[in-house]
Amino acid sequence: MAEIIPHWLSKQAFLAPNKPAIEQVDGTVITFLELKNRSQEFAQRLASYGIRKGSHVGILSNNNSSMIVAIHALSYLGAVAVLFNTRLTSDEINYQLHDAEVEVLITADDLLDSAKDLKVNIVKSFQEVEEESRQDIALLSEFDLDDPITIIYTSGTTGFPKGVIHTYGNHWWSAISSALNLGLSEKDKWLAVLPYFHVGGLSIFLKSVIYGMPVYIVEKFNEQVVLDAILNRGVTIASVVTVMMQRLINLLGENRFPGYFRCMLLGGGPAPKPLLEKANEKHIPVFQSYGMTETSSQIVTLSPSDALVKIGSAGKPLFPAQLRISGNVPNEIGEITVKGPMVTGGYYNNQKATKNAFKDGWLYTGDLGYVDEEGFLYVVDRRKDLIISGGENIYPSEIESVLSGFVGLQEVAVIGIEDKVWGQVPAAFVVVNEEAITKAAIIEYAKGKLAKYKLPKEIYFVSSLPRNASNKLVRSKLLDYIHR
Amino acid sequence: MAEIIPHWLSKQAFLAPNKPAIEQVDGTVITFLELKNRSQEFAQRLASYGIRKGSHVGILSNNNSSMIVAIHALSYLGAVAVLFNTRLTSDEINYQLHDAEVEVLITADDLLDSAKDLKVNIVKSFQEVEEESRQDIALLSEFDLDDPITIIYTSGTTGFPKGVIHTYGNHWWSAISSALNLGLSEKDKWLAVLPYFHVGGLSIFLKSVIYGMPVYIVEKFNEQVVLDAILNRGVTIASVVTVMMQRLINLLGENRFPGYFRCMLLGGGPAPKPLLEKANEKHIPVFQSYGMTETSSQIVTLSPSDALVKIGSAGKPLFPAQLRISGNVPNEIGEITVKGPMVTGGYYNNQKATKNAFKDGWLYTGDLGYVDEEGFLYVVDRRKDLIISGGENIYPSEIESVLSGFVGLQEVAVIGIEDKVWGQVPAAFVVVNEEAITKAAIIEYAKGKLAKYKLPKEIYFVSSLPRNASNKLVRSKLLDYIHR
């Protein structure tokens, strides 16, 4: 049965009108009632462009509160928000605009100029929308949880990106799953610094309206700003990726996180063990997690009680979710498959990709991992990142985890490079703090810790690693470093 | 789309195997893993009677842990548990057995003898089931949220009782709604003393497996035992009805509730204002609530931040729920209608009653109330309890609320009695602490507080008030007091 619930922002504005929904670095606050009013007014202005129930409307914006207002506004119209990664090229955006059948594109004010030439009929900036007159139209007062609210493209391991459709229900179940895992406190305030056009960032704002919880907005990652928010602004939960946590810990020095800070939710791939140990030393409550666009943010999380005994694990599947490793043998690596009401029903306009990814209600993630005897998931690698060397499987993350323990080595990434003898051999790309570090020293350090065939055959010293808009490592770009 | 989730007890046993699921007055503890194992074994024994997916199985038991095991066991078989009120007569139970098409009746050991003559093919006690051999059958590992799990009969305002069907989804949404309202803490422990065959008691055990929260079982209400649990056993939340709270406060004397006790969830009809004020004086965090079997426990609750400013209100509808008063004018009394995924889809085998109660997805509760300008619900009365006197509507609860402020008056109930002049006039039934209290004194006290037509025309001094199995006042039985 399709469940009907009241519009979540209207409902929260009714339950807690004066509670802060959004707090910004400059101290300004938007309450739930104000957020509702702004979103409803924005919806009435958006209606000027003929946007109605079922319309696909693109949003091209970096992190800011106007983007959140726009997403809620579209939900008042029953329209679907297609969120664009602002780092994409025009060609890439045009592909997605076409694929998602976007009718109108709304952009941040500073992105309007570059968006003018995109292949879409109507392009308007937030400011331009604000100048439209308000149409006298009916706004949605309730949702059918089976209706779509967002489409977000995944980078796609092969071929073209695919548009993941999220229903209201997918986001709802994701938020509830997280609450059942992390608990729910009146005092919570969640820091949002991950890109809001990715599901990890977006989901914070949907949790906010469902929980009645303030979000602390950080538009662009800066360790000073984030640390200040944690130390001085009452932030209790923050979603980050590994590199952010690394920088935060470096900046923290001998300082301590406040006692009320209860969760550093870590996504974006397996974290190196030495980093987790460092966080542990500093009493930072790190929750490793695993998820993807298709699962509407994390679907597996390491719970507080297990955080210290299962270091390196992504944890157990959230309450309403199920997890299976193809093969189904404890400790044996296979493809990670997941199932649950927060998992997308499929890709927009792409039956083939949907059919490939889903079997009997299970999503085949393309990621490799194993579960131990107690059911804890260890994500090993993206299947495509696997290095096969002389018939042996080598997981880049294992080598990265070891090398990152080397003092003075700031960041590291490992890929397979061609080798006439072995087919592939591992090569490491490292960013170092100290110039004196040598290849020999790093290899020597790794020797006792890694089997010989896992030792990097090459070590490239680079000034930074290629990362995407959500700060995730893009391994595929590392090869360019060698050949340029 | 029908959502699939893993079996909630199996899932919780996987997430938190060693956490207490049930704690008992004698100090014994059942962990989630033990509860799962016991329930699965019980299911395998129950299979001896041919119980399978879709079977209707009656449970006749007072509060105890075996009853909870039996309910979970039936869910492992996909069978539907029909819960019987143990205070019913044989005729009443036979009616429900027949109406619900019950195949097998499972009883508490001490109720087996009296159940032997009931009209059902198979009657077995918990003990007898335990002695069956375990069948080698497949147990459910997941639920379809649209599948039924329980049928509970409502006393029915007119005609025969009706069997309310609850799906897994109804109970799930009820639990989630409550968590969104009350928050969710690792430290929570919920006291269960309301009858488990009513939805208010049952729901605590389903919240338990969904939240991973211990339940403290009290088999029979006794203010000493309940107060001890709150003061010394780490109970943080308790579901009670008015009369229980009254007795607890009397016993409390000058003592204080511990700081960690965060919620006294008060159901079972409007509470008198003086009692709420007394609770407030003693810093007892009372959450007034409103709900019924059809809403799978409370659907409207007064949130902590509003508890003190809106005394006497039942609060606002829970997050996924909607509320409307027929007529839709603030402060004007009308029939309370509700909507939401925790609301039953209807009555078993009774299309007529279902059709009468539901219109366009809204449940017409038969209760009267109003909402103020801010949307807070005030439940006035059951429609059938309304007294119509000379064309004026008189709400018994209003008179009860006033009279209960009279010192020395312990309990009070008001009904309409026939009157040649006015059609009906109010009559009060009172239980007093002090023999010296007179009718004249009570009337005198009420005079300044109630309009003349609301003043009770008769006052009957009785030793106790008629209450049903969940300690709710049964106004219809008061007339018997006069005529006997």
Short mmCIF file of N, CA, C and O in Angstrom, two decimals, chain B residues 135-244:
data_model
loop_
_atom_site.label_atom_id
_atom_site.label_comp_id
_atom_site.label_asym_id
_atom_site.label_seq_id
_atom_site.Cartn_x
_atom_site.Cartn_y
_atom_site.Cartn_z
N GLN B 135 9.12 -28.69 14.87
CA GLN B 135 8.98 -29.08 13.47
C GLN B 135 10.08 -28.42 12.64
O GLN B 135 10.49 -27.30 12.92
N ASP B 136 10.51 -29.16 11.64
CA ASP B 136 11.57 -28.64 10.77
C ASP B 136 10.94 -27.82 9.65
O ASP B 136 10.73 -28.33 8.54
N ILE B 137 10.59 -26.59 9.96
CA ILE B 137 9.93 -25.75 8.96
C ILE B 137 10.71 -24.45 8.78
O ILE B 137 11.49 -24.04 9.64
N ALA B 138 10.47 -23.82 7.64
CA ALA B 138 11.14 -22.55 7.36
C ALA B 138 10.45 -21.43 8.12
O ALA B 138 9.22 -21.33 8.12
N LEU B 139 11.23 -20.59 8.80
CA LEU B 139 10.67 -19.44 9.51
C LEU B 139 10.89 -18.19 8.66
O LEU B 139 11.86 -18.10 7.90
N LEU B 140 9.97 -17.26 8.79
CA LEU B 140 10.09 -16.03 8.01
C LEU B 140 11.35 -15.26 8.40
O LEU B 140 11.66 -15.10 9.58
N SER B 141 12.05 -14.79 7.38
CA SER B 141 13.23 -13.95 7.66
C SER B 141 12.96 -12.49 7.35
O SER B 141 13.75 -11.63 7.68
N GLU B 142 11.84 -12.23 6.68
CA GLU B 142 11.48 -10.83 6.41
C GLU B 142 9.97 -10.68 6.39
O GLU B 142 9.24 -11.66 6.29
N PHE B 143 9.53 -9.41 6.49
CA PHE B 143 8.10 -9.09 6.47
C PHE B 143 7.76 -8.27 5.25
O PHE B 143 8.54 -7.40 4.86
N ASP B 144 6.56 -8.47 4.75
CA ASP B 144 5.93 -7.48 3.90
C ASP B 144 5.10 -6.60 4.82
O ASP B 144 4.24 -7.09 5.55
N LEU B 145 5.38 -5.30 4.82
CA LEU B 145 4.72 -4.42 5.78
C LEU B 145 3.20 -4.38 5.61
O LEU B 145 2.49 -3.96 6.51
N ASP B 146 2.71 -4.83 4.49
CA ASP B 146 1.26 -4.86 4.28
C ASP B 146 0.59 -6.11 4.86
O ASP B 146 -0.64 -6.21 4.87
N ASP B 147 1.38 -7.06 5.34
CA ASP B 147 0.81 -8.28 5.90
C ASP B 147 0.28 -8.03 7.31
O ASP B 147 0.87 -7.26 8.07
N PRO B 148 -0.81 -8.72 7.69
CA PRO B 148 -1.35 -8.55 9.04
C PRO B 148 -0.52 -9.29 10.08
O PRO B 148 0.04 -10.35 9.79
N ILE B 149 -0.43 -8.72 11.27
CA ILE B 149 0.27 -9.40 12.38
C ILE B 149 -0.66 -9.63 13.56
O ILE B 149 -0.58 -10.67 14.21
N THR B 150 -1.58 -8.69 13.83
CA THR B 150 -2.48 -8.85 14.98
C THR B 150 -3.90 -8.45 14.62
O THR B 150 -4.12 -7.64 13.72
N ILE B 151 -4.84 -9.05 15.34
CA ILE B 151 -6.23 -8.57 15.33
C ILE B 151 -6.61 -8.35 16.80
O ILE B 151 -6.41 -9.23 17.64
N ILE B 152 -7.09 -7.15 17.07
CA ILE B 152 -7.50 -6.82 18.45
C ILE B 152 -8.91 -6.25 18.38
O ILE B 152 -9.17 -5.34 17.59
N TYR B 153 -9.79 -6.78 19.21
CA TYR B 153 -11.17 -6.32 19.19
C TYR B 153 -11.34 -5.05 20.02
O TYR B 153 -10.73 -4.92 21.08
N THR B 154 -12.12 -4.14 19.46
CA THR B 154 -12.46 -2.94 20.24
C THR B 154 -13.79 -3.18 20.89
O THR B 154 -14.67 -3.82 20.32
N SER B 155 -13.93 -2.61 22.07
CA SER B 155 -15.14 -2.83 22.85
C SER B 155 -16.37 -2.45 22.03
O SER B 155 -17.43 -3.04 22.18
N GLY B 156 -16.23 -1.47 21.13
CA GLY B 156 -17.37 -1.15 20.27
C GLY B 156 -18.37 -0.27 20.99
O GLY B 156 -18.88 -0.64 22.06
N THR B 157 -18.66 0.87 20.41
CA THR B 157 -19.56 1.79 21.09
C THR B 157 -20.99 1.29 20.99
O THR B 157 -21.78 1.45 21.89
N THR B 158 -21.32 0.67 19.88
CA THR B 158 -22.65 0.11 19.71
C THR B 158 -22.49 -1.24 19.03
O THR B 158 -21.51 -1.48 18.33
N GLY B 159 -23.43 -2.11 19.26
CA GLY B 159 -23.43 -3.41 18.59
C GLY B 159 -22.27 -4.28 19.05
O GLY B 159 -21.73 -4.10 20.14
N PHE B 160 -21.86 -5.21 18.20
CA PHE B 160 -20.83 -6.16 18.58
C PHE B 160 -19.43 -5.59 18.41
O PHE B 160 -19.23 -4.68 17.60
N PRO B 161 -18.48 -6.13 19.14
CA PRO B 161 -17.10 -5.65 18.98
C PRO B 161 -16.57 -5.96 17.58
O PRO B 161 -17.02 -6.89 16.92
N LYS B 162 -15.60 -5.14 17.16
CA LYS B 162 -15.03 -5.27 15.82
C LYS B 162 -13.56 -5.60 15.93
O LYS B 162 -12.86 -5.05 16.79
N GLY B 163 -13.08 -6.46 15.04
CA GLY B 163 -11.68 -6.88 15.07
C GLY B 163 -10.81 -5.95 14.23
O GLY B 163 -10.88 -5.98 13.01
N VAL B 164 -9.99 -5.17 14.91
CA VAL B 164 -9.10 -4.24 14.20
C VAL B 164 -7.89 -5.01 13.68
O VAL B 164 -7.17 -5.64 14.45
N ILE B 165 -7.67 -4.96 12.39
CA ILE B 165 -6.50 -5.62 11.79
C ILE B 165 -5.32 -4.66 11.82
O ILE B 165 -5.41 -3.54 11.31
N HIS B 166 -4.21 -5.10 12.39
CA HIS B 166 -2.97 -4.32 12.33
C HIS B 166 -1.98 -5.03 11.42
O HIS B 166 -1.69 -6.20 11.62
N THR B 167 -1.43 -4.29 10.47
CA THR B 167 -0.35 -4.85 9.68
C THR B 167 0.99 -4.59 10.39
O THR B 167 1.07 -3.79 11.33
N TYR B 168 2.04 -5.27 9.93
CA TYR B 168 3.38 -4.96 10.40
C TYR B 168 3.67 -3.47 10.20
O TYR B 168 4.27 -2.81 11.05
N GLY B 169 3.21 -2.97 9.07
CA GLY B 169 3.43 -1.56 8.76
C GLY B 169 2.74 -0.64 9.75
O GLY B 169 3.32 0.36 10.18
N ASN B 170 1.50 -0.95 10.16
CA ASN B 170 0.82 -0.11 11.16
C ASN B 170 1.65 0.00 12.43
O ASN B 170 1.88 1.08 12.94
N HIS B 171 2.11 -1.14 12.93
CA HIS B 171 2.91 -1.12 14.17
C HIS B 171 4.26 -0.43 13.94
O HIS B 171 4.77 0.28 14.79
N TRP B 172 4.86 -0.70 12.77
CA TRP B 172 6.15 -0.06 12.46
C TRP B 172 6.02 1.46 12.50
O TRP B 172 6.78 2.16 13.14
N TRP B 173 5.03 1.97 11.78
CA TRP B 173 4.85 3.42 11.70
C TRP B 173 4.50 4.00 13.06
O TRP B 173 4.87 5.14 13.38
N SER B 174 3.74 3.26 13.84
CA SER B 174 3.41 3.73 15.18
C SER B 174 4.68 3.89 16.01
O SER B 174 4.88 4.91 16.68
N ALA B 175 5.55 2.89 15.94
CA ALA B 175 6.81 2.94 16.70
C ALA B 175 7.69 4.09 16.22
O ALA B 175 8.28 4.82 17.02
N ILE B 176 7.78 4.26 14.91
CA ILE B 176 8.63 5.32 14.35
C ILE B 176 8.06 6.70 14.72
O ILE B 176 8.79 7.61 15.09
N SER B 177 6.75 6.82 14.63
CA SER B 177 6.11 8.09 14.97
C SER B 177 6.41 8.49 16.40
O SER B 177 6.69 9.64 16.70
N SER B 178 6.34 7.51 17.28
CA SER B 178 6.61 7.78 18.69
C SER B 178 8.07 8.19 18.88
O SER B 178 8.37 9.12 19.63
N ALA B 179 8.98 7.52 18.18
CA ALA B 179 10.41 7.86 18.31
C ALA B 179 10.68 9.27 17.80
O ALA B 179 11.46 10.02 18.39
N LEU B 180 10.04 9.65 16.71
CA LEU B 180 10.24 11.00 16.19
C LEU B 180 9.72 12.03 17.19
O LEU B 180 10.23 13.15 17.27
N ASN B 181 8.72 11.66 17.96
CA ASN B 181 8.16 12.58 18.94
C ASN B 181 8.97 12.61 20.23
O ASN B 181 9.32 13.68 20.73
N LEU B 182 9.30 11.44 20.75
CA LEU B 182 9.94 11.35 22.06
C LEU B 182 11.46 11.34 21.98
O LEU B 182 12.13 11.45 23.00
N GLY B 183 12.01 11.17 20.77
CA GLY B 183 13.44 10.95 20.67
C GLY B 183 13.76 9.50 21.00
O GLY B 183 12.87 8.71 21.35
N LEU B 184 15.04 9.18 20.90
CA LEU B 184 15.46 7.79 21.01
C LEU B 184 16.83 7.79 21.67
O LEU B 184 17.75 8.43 21.18
N SER B 185 16.92 7.12 22.80
CA SER B 185 18.20 7.10 23.51
C SER B 185 18.61 5.68 23.82
O SER B 185 17.78 4.83 24.13
N GLU B 186 19.91 5.45 23.72
CA GLU B 186 20.50 4.16 24.10
C GLU B 186 20.09 3.75 25.51
O GLU B 186 20.06 2.57 25.83
N LYS B 187 19.79 4.73 26.35
CA LYS B 187 19.55 4.45 27.78
C LYS B 187 18.09 4.14 28.09
O LYS B 187 17.74 3.88 29.23
N ASP B 188 17.22 4.18 27.07
CA ASP B 188 15.79 4.03 27.35
C ASP B 188 15.43 2.64 27.85
O ASP B 188 16.02 1.63 27.44
N LYS B 189 14.47 2.64 28.76
CA LYS B 189 13.85 1.40 29.25
C LYS B 189 12.39 1.72 29.52
O LYS B 189 12.07 2.65 30.25
N TRP B 190 11.50 0.96 28.89
CA TRP B 190 10.07 1.31 28.90
C TRP B 190 9.34 0.34 29.83
O TRP B 190 9.49 -0.87 29.69
N LEU B 191 8.55 0.89 30.74
CA LEU B 191 7.79 0.06 31.65
C LEU B 191 6.44 -0.32 31.04
O LEU B 191 5.70 0.53 30.58
N ALA B 192 6.16 -1.64 31.04
CA ALA B 192 4.92 -2.15 30.44
C ALA B 192 4.04 -2.74 31.52
O ALA B 192 4.31 -3.83 32.03
N VAL B 193 2.98 -2.01 31.87
CA VAL B 193 2.04 -2.49 32.89
C VAL B 193 0.61 -2.51 32.35
O VAL B 193 -0.24 -3.21 32.86
N LEU B 194 0.36 -1.75 31.28
CA LEU B 194 -0.96 -1.82 30.64
C LEU B 194 -1.15 -3.23 30.08
O LEU B 194 -0.18 -3.92 29.79
N PRO B 195 -2.39 -3.69 29.93
CA PRO B 195 -2.60 -5.05 29.41
C PRO B 195 -1.95 -5.24 28.04
O PRO B 195 -2.09 -4.40 27.17
N TYR B 196 -1.24 -6.35 27.88
CA TYR B 196 -0.54 -6.59 26.62
C TYR B 196 -1.50 -7.04 25.52
O TYR B 196 -1.14 -7.08 24.35
N PHE B 197 -2.74 -7.39 25.92
CA PHE B 197 -3.71 -7.75 24.87
C PHE B 197 -4.38 -6.52 24.29
O PHE B 197 -5.12 -6.61 23.33
N HIS B 198 -4.09 -5.34 24.87
CA HIS B 198 -4.52 -4.09 24.26
C HIS B 198 -3.34 -3.52 23.47
O HIS B 198 -2.19 -3.79 23.77
N VAL B 199 -3.66 -2.67 22.52
CA VAL B 199 -2.60 -2.20 21.64
C VAL B 199 -1.59 -1.32 22.39
O VAL B 199 -0.40 -1.31 22.04
N GLY B 200 -2.05 -0.61 23.42
CA GLY B 200 -1.15 0.26 24.17
C GLY B 200 -0.05 -0.53 24.86
O GLY B 200 1.11 -0.08 24.92
N GLY B 201 -0.38 -1.70 25.40
CA GLY B 201 0.64 -2.54 26.03
C GLY B 201 1.48 -3.26 25.00
O GLY B 201 2.71 -3.24 25.04
N LEU B 202 0.81 -3.85 24.02
CA LEU B 202 1.51 -4.60 22.96
C LEU B 202 2.56 -3.73 22.27
O LEU B 202 3.68 -4.18 22.01
N SER B 203 2.19 -2.49 21.98
CA SER B 203 3.06 -1.63 21.17
C SER B 203 4.43 -1.42 21.82
O SER B 203 5.42 -1.22 21.12
N ILE B 204 4.49 -1.50 23.14
CA ILE B 204 5.77 -1.31 23.82
C ILE B 204 6.76 -2.40 23.40
O ILE B 204 7.94 -2.14 23.18
N PHE B 205 6.25 -3.61 23.22
CA PHE B 205 7.14 -4.73 22.88
C PHE B 205 7.59 -4.68 21.41
O PHE B 205 8.64 -5.20 21.07
N LEU B 206 6.77 -4.07 20.58
CA LEU B 206 7.17 -3.94 19.18
C LEU B 206 8.16 -2.78 19.06
O LEU B 206 9.16 -2.87 18.34
N LYS B 207 7.93 -1.70 19.82
CA LYS B 207 8.94 -0.63 19.89
C LYS B 207 10.27 -1.22 20.37
O LYS B 207 11.33 -0.88 19.87
N SER B 208 10.19 -2.09 21.35
CA SER B 208 11.39 -2.69 21.92
C SER B 208 12.27 -3.35 20.86
O SER B 208 13.48 -3.11 20.79
N VAL B 209 11.66 -4.17 20.00
CA VAL B 209 12.48 -4.87 19.00
C VAL B 209 12.91 -3.92 17.88
O VAL B 209 13.96 -4.12 17.27
N ILE B 210 12.12 -2.90 17.61
CA ILE B 210 12.49 -1.95 16.55
C ILE B 210 13.58 -1.01 17.05
O ILE B 210 14.52 -0.69 16.33
N TYR B 211 13.48 -0.54 18.29
CA TYR B 211 14.48 0.40 18.83
C TYR B 211 15.72 -0.31 19.38
O TYR B 211 16.76 0.31 19.55
N GLY B 212 15.56 -1.58 19.76
CA GLY B 212 16.62 -2.23 20.54
C GLY B 212 16.61 -1.73 21.97
O GLY B 212 17.64 -1.38 22.53
N MET B 213 15.43 -1.74 22.58
CA MET B 213 15.22 -1.13 23.90
C MET B 213 14.65 -2.15 24.87
O MET B 213 13.72 -2.88 24.53
N PRO B 214 15.19 -2.21 26.10
CA PRO B 214 14.61 -3.13 27.09
C PRO B 214 13.22 -2.70 27.54
O PRO B 214 12.95 -1.51 27.65
N VAL B 215 12.37 -3.69 27.79
CA VAL B 215 11.06 -3.43 28.41
C VAL B 215 11.10 -4.00 29.82
O VAL B 215 11.57 -5.11 30.04
N TYR B 216 10.62 -3.20 30.76
CA TYR B 216 10.49 -3.68 32.13
C TYR B 216 9.05 -4.14 32.32
O TYR B 216 8.12 -3.35 32.25
N ILE B 217 8.90 -5.44 32.53
CA ILE B 217 7.56 -6.04 32.62
C ILE B 217 6.99 -5.96 34.02
O ILE B 217 7.63 -6.40 34.98
N VAL B 218 5.79 -5.39 34.14
CA VAL B 218 5.03 -5.49 35.40
C VAL B 218 3.72 -6.18 35.06
O VAL B 218 2.92 -5.67 34.29
N GLU B 219 3.53 -7.36 35.64
CA GLU B 219 2.41 -8.19 35.20
C GLU B 219 1.07 -7.62 35.62
O GLU B 219 0.09 -7.73 34.90
N LYS B 220 1.04 -7.03 36.82
CA LYS B 220 -0.24 -6.49 37.33
C LYS B 220 0.08 -5.17 38.00
O LYS B 220 1.06 -5.04 38.71
N PHE B 221 -0.79 -4.18 37.77
CA PHE B 221 -0.48 -2.87 38.34
C PHE B 221 -0.50 -2.89 39.85
O PHE B 221 -1.42 -3.40 40.49
N ASN B 222 0.55 -2.33 40.41
CA ASN B 222 0.69 -2.18 41.85
C ASN B 222 1.60 -0.98 42.00
O ASN B 222 2.72 -0.96 41.49
N GLU B 223 1.11 0.05 42.67
CA GLU B 223 1.87 1.31 42.68
C GLU B 223 3.24 1.16 43.34
O GLU B 223 4.19 1.83 42.94
N GLN B 224 3.35 0.24 44.32
CA GLN B 224 4.65 0.01 44.96
C GLN B 224 5.67 -0.50 43.94
O GLN B 224 6.79 -0.03 43.86
N VAL B 225 5.21 -1.49 43.17
CA VAL B 225 6.11 -2.15 42.21
C VAL B 225 6.51 -1.17 41.10
O VAL B 225 7.67 -1.08 40.71
N VAL B 226 5.53 -0.41 40.61
CA VAL B 226 5.81 0.52 39.52
C VAL B 226 6.72 1.65 40.01
O VAL B 226 7.68 2.04 39.33
N LEU B 227 6.44 2.15 41.20
CA LEU B 227 7.28 3.23 41.72
C LEU B 227 8.71 2.74 41.95
O LEU B 227 9.68 3.44 41.64
N ASP B 228 8.82 1.53 42.46
CA ASP B 228 10.16 0.95 42.65
C ASP B 228 10.90 0.87 41.32
O ASP B 228 12.09 1.17 41.23
N ALA B 229 10.18 0.47 40.26
CA ALA B 229 10.81 0.34 38.94
C ALA B 229 11.32 1.70 38.46
O ALA B 229 12.41 1.81 37.90
N ILE B 230 10.52 2.74 38.72
CA ILE B 230 10.92 4.07 38.27
C ILE B 230 12.07 4.61 39.12
O ILE B 230 13.02 5.20 38.60
N LEU B 231 11.98 4.39 40.42
CA LEU B 231 13.00 4.96 41.31
C LEU B 231 14.30 4.18 41.29
O LEU B 231 15.38 4.76 41.43
N ASN B 232 14.22 2.84 41.09
CA ASN B 232 15.41 2.01 41.31
C ASN B 232 15.83 1.10 40.18
O ASN B 232 16.85 0.43 40.29
N ARG B 233 15.04 1.02 39.11
CA ARG B 233 15.38 0.03 38.08
C ARG B 233 15.72 0.66 36.74
O ARG B 233 15.75 -0.03 35.73
N GLY B 234 15.91 1.95 36.71
CA GLY B 234 16.38 2.59 35.48
C GLY B 234 15.32 2.77 34.41
O GLY B 234 15.65 3.03 33.25
N VAL B 235 14.05 2.66 34.80
CA VAL B 235 12.98 2.91 33.83
C VAL B 235 12.98 4.39 33.44
O VAL B 235 13.04 5.26 34.30
N THR B 236 12.93 4.65 32.12
CA THR B 236 12.95 6.04 31.66
C THR B 236 11.60 6.48 31.10
O THR B 236 11.34 7.67 31.00
N ILE B 237 10.78 5.51 30.69
CA ILE B 237 9.49 5.82 30.10
C ILE B 237 8.46 4.84 30.64
O ILE B 237 8.77 3.65 30.80
N ALA B 238 7.25 5.32 30.94
CA ALA B 238 6.18 4.42 31.38
C ALA B 238 4.88 4.83 30.73
O ALA B 238 4.57 6.02 30.64
N SER B 239 4.14 3.84 30.24
CA SER B 239 2.80 4.09 29.70
C SER B 239 1.80 3.79 30.80
O SER B 239 1.79 2.68 31.34
N VAL B 240 0.94 4.75 31.11
CA VAL B 240 -0.03 4.57 32.18
C VAL B 240 -1.38 5.18 31.79
O VAL B 240 -1.47 5.91 30.81
N VAL B 241 -2.40 4.84 32.56
CA VAL B 241 -3.67 5.56 32.44
C VAL B 241 -3.85 6.40 33.70
O VAL B 241 -3.11 6.23 34.68
N THR B 242 -4.84 7.29 33.65
CA THR B 242 -5.00 8.29 34.69
C THR B 242 -4.99 7.73 36.11
O THR B 242 -4.26 8.22 36.98
N VAL B 243 -5.78 6.68 36.32
CA VAL B 243 -5.91 6.18 37.69
C VAL B 243 -4.57 5.67 38.23
O VAL B 243 -4.27 5.79 39.41
N MET B 244 -3.74 5.11 37.34
CA MET B 244 -2.41 4.65 37.77
C MET B 244 -1.56 5.84 38.20
O MET B 244 -0.86 5.79 39.22
#
